[in-house]
PDB file of C-alpha atoms in Angstrom:
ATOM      1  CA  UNK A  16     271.608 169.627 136.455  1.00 72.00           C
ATOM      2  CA  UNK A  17     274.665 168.659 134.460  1.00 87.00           C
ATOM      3  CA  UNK A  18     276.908 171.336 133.133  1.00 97.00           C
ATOM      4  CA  UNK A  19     276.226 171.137 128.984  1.00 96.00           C
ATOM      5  CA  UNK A  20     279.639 171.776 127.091  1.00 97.00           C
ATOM      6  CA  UNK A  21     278.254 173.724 123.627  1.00 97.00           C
ATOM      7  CA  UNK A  22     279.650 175.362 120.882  1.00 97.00           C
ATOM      8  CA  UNK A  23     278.905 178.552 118.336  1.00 97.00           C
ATOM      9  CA  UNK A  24     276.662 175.620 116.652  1.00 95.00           C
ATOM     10  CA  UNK A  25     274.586 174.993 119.329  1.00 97.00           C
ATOM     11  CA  UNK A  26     275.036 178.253 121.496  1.00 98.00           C
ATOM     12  CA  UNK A  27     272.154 180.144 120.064  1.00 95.00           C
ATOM     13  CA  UNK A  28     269.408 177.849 120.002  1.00 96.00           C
ATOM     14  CA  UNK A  29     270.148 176.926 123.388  1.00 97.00           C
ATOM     15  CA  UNK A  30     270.190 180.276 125.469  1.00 97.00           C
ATOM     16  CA  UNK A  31     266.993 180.801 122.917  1.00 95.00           C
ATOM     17  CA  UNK A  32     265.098 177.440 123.986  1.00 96.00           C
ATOM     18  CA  UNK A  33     265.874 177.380 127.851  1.00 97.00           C
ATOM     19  CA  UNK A  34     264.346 180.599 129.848  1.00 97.00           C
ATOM     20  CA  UNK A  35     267.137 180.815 131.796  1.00 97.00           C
ATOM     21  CA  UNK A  36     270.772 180.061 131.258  1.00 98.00           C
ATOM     22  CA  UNK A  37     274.244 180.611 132.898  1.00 98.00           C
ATOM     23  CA  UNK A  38     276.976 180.718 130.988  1.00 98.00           C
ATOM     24  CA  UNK A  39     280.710 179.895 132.428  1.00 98.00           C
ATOM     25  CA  UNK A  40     283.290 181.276 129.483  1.00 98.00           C
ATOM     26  CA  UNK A  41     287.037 179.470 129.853  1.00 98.00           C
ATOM     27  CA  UNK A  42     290.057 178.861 127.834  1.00 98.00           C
ATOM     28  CA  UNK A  43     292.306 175.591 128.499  1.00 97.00           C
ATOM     29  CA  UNK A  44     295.251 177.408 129.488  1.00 97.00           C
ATOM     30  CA  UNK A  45     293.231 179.654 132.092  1.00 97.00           C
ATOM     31  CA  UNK A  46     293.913 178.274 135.768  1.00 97.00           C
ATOM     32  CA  UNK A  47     291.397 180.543 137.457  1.00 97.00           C
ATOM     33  CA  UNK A  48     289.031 178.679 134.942  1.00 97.00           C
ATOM     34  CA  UNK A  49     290.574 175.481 136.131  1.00 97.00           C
ATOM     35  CA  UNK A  50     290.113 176.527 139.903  1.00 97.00           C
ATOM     36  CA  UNK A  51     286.327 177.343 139.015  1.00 97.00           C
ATOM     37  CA  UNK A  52     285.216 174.658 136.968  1.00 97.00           C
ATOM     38  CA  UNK A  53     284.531 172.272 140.114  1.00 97.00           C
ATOM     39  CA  UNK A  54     282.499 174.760 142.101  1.00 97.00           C
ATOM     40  CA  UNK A  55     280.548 175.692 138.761  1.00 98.00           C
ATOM     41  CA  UNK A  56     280.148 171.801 138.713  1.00 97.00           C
ATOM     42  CA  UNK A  57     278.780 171.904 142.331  1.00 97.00           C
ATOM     43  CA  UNK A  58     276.449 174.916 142.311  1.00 97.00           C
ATOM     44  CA  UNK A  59     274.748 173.103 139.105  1.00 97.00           C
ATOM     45  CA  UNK A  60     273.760 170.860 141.113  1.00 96.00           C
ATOM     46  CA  UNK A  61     271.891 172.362 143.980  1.00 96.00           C
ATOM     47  CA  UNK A  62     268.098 171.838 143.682  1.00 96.00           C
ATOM     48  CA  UNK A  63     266.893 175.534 144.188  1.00 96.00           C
ATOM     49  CA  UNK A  64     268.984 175.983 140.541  1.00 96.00           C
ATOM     50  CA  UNK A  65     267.362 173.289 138.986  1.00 95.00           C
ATOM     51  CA  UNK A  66     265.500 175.918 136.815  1.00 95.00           C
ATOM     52  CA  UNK A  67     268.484 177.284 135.412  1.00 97.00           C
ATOM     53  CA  UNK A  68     270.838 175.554 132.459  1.00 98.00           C
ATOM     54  CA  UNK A  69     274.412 175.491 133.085  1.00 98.00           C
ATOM     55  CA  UNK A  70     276.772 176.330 129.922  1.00 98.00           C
ATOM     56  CA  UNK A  71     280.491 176.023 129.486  1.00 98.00           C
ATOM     57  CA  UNK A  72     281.684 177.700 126.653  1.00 98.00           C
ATOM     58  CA  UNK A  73     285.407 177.774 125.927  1.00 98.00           C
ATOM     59  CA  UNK A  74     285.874 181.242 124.807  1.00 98.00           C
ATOM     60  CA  UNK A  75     289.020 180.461 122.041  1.00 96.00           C
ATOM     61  CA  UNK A  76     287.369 178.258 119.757  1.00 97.00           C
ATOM     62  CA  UNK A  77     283.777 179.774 119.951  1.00 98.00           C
ATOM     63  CA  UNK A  78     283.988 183.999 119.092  1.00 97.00           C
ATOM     64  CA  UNK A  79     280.077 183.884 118.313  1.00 97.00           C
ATOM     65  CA  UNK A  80     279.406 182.673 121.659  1.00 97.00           C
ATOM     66  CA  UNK A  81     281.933 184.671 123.475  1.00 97.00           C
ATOM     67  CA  UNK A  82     280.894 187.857 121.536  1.00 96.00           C
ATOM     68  CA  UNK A  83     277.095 187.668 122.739  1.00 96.00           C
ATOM     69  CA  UNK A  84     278.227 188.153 126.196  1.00 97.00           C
ATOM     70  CA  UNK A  85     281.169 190.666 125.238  1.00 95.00           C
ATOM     71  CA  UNK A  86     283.196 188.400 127.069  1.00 97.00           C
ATOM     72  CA  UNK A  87     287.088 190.343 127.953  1.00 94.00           C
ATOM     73  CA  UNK A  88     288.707 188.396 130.318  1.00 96.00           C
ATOM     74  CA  UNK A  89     288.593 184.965 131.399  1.00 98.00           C
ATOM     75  CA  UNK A  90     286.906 182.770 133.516  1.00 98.00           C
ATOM     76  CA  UNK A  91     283.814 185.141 132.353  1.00 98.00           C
ATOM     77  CA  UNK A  92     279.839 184.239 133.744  1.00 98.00           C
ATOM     78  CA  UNK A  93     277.297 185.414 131.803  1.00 98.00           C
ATOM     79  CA  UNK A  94     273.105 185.322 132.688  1.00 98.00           C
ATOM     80  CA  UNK A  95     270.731 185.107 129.612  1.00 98.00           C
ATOM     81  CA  UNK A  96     266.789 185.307 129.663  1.00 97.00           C
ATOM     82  CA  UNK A  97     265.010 184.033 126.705  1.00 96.00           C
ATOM     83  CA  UNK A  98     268.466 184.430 124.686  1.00 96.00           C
ATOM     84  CA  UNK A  99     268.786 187.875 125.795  1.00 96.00           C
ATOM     85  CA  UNK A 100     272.003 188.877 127.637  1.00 97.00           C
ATOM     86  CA  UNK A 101     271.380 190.209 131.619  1.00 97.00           C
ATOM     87  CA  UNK A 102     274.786 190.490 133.165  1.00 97.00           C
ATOM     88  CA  UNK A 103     278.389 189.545 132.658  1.00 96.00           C
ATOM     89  CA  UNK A 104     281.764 190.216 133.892  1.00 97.00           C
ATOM     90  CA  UNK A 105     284.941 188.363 134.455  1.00 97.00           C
ATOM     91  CA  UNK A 106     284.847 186.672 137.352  1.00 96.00           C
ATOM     92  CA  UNK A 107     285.845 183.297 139.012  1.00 94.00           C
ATOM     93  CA  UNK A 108     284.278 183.617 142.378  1.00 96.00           C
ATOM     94  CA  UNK A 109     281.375 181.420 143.836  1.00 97.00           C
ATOM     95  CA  UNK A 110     279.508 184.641 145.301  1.00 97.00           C
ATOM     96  CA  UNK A 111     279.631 186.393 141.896  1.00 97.00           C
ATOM     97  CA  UNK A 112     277.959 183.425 140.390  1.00 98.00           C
ATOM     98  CA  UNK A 113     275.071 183.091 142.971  1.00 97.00           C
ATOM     99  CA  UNK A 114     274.538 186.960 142.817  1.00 97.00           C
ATOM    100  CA  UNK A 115     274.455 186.100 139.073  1.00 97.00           C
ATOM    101  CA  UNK A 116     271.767 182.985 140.060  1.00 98.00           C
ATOM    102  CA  UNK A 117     269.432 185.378 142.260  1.00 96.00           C
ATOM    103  CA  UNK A 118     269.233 187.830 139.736  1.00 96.00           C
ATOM    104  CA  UNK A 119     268.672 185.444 136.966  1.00 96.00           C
ATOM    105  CA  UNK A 120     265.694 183.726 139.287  1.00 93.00           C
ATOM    106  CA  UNK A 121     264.366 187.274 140.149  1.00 92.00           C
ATOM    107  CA  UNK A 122     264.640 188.456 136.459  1.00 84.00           C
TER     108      UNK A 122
END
């Protein structure tokens, strides 16, 4: 599945509408989020995660957003279930994110 770009306008109503979401937080001046962004890209893709909606968020412009994960450093990954909030930290590493992924398919 594509990686969906939102905003604080759509944020809500889309962790709320999709069971289960990932959300990758970024600024443009972060290069770690730079260096993640093509393996976020990549892991959207893969069938067994085709369950799952990919966010990006950039965490600047959108403090709603960014405050419903408690987002405090950047790149930040964040699992929601029916618009509630699972797990988050700061992290721009592929295992983080599938650990994320299993959970978020377990949960």
């Amino acid at each position: 599945m594509a990686v969906i770009v939102t905003n604080d306008q759509t944020f809500k109503q889309l962790i709320s509408e999709n069971e289960k979401v990932v959300v990758k937080y970024y600024a443009d001046w972060c290069g770690a989020c730079k260096m993640f962004a093509p393996k976020y890209r990549r892991v959207s893709d893969e069938e067994q995660y085709k369950d799952i909606v990919f966010l990006d968020v950039n965490a600047e412009e959108n403090p709603d957003a960014r405050h419903a994960a408690g987002v405090d450093n950047l790149p930040f990954l964040a699992i929601f279930k029916n618009g509630q909030l699972i797990e988050g930290s700061a992290s721009g590493k592929e295992e983080y994110l599938r650990k994320l992924l299993e959970k978020l398919q377990q949960a």
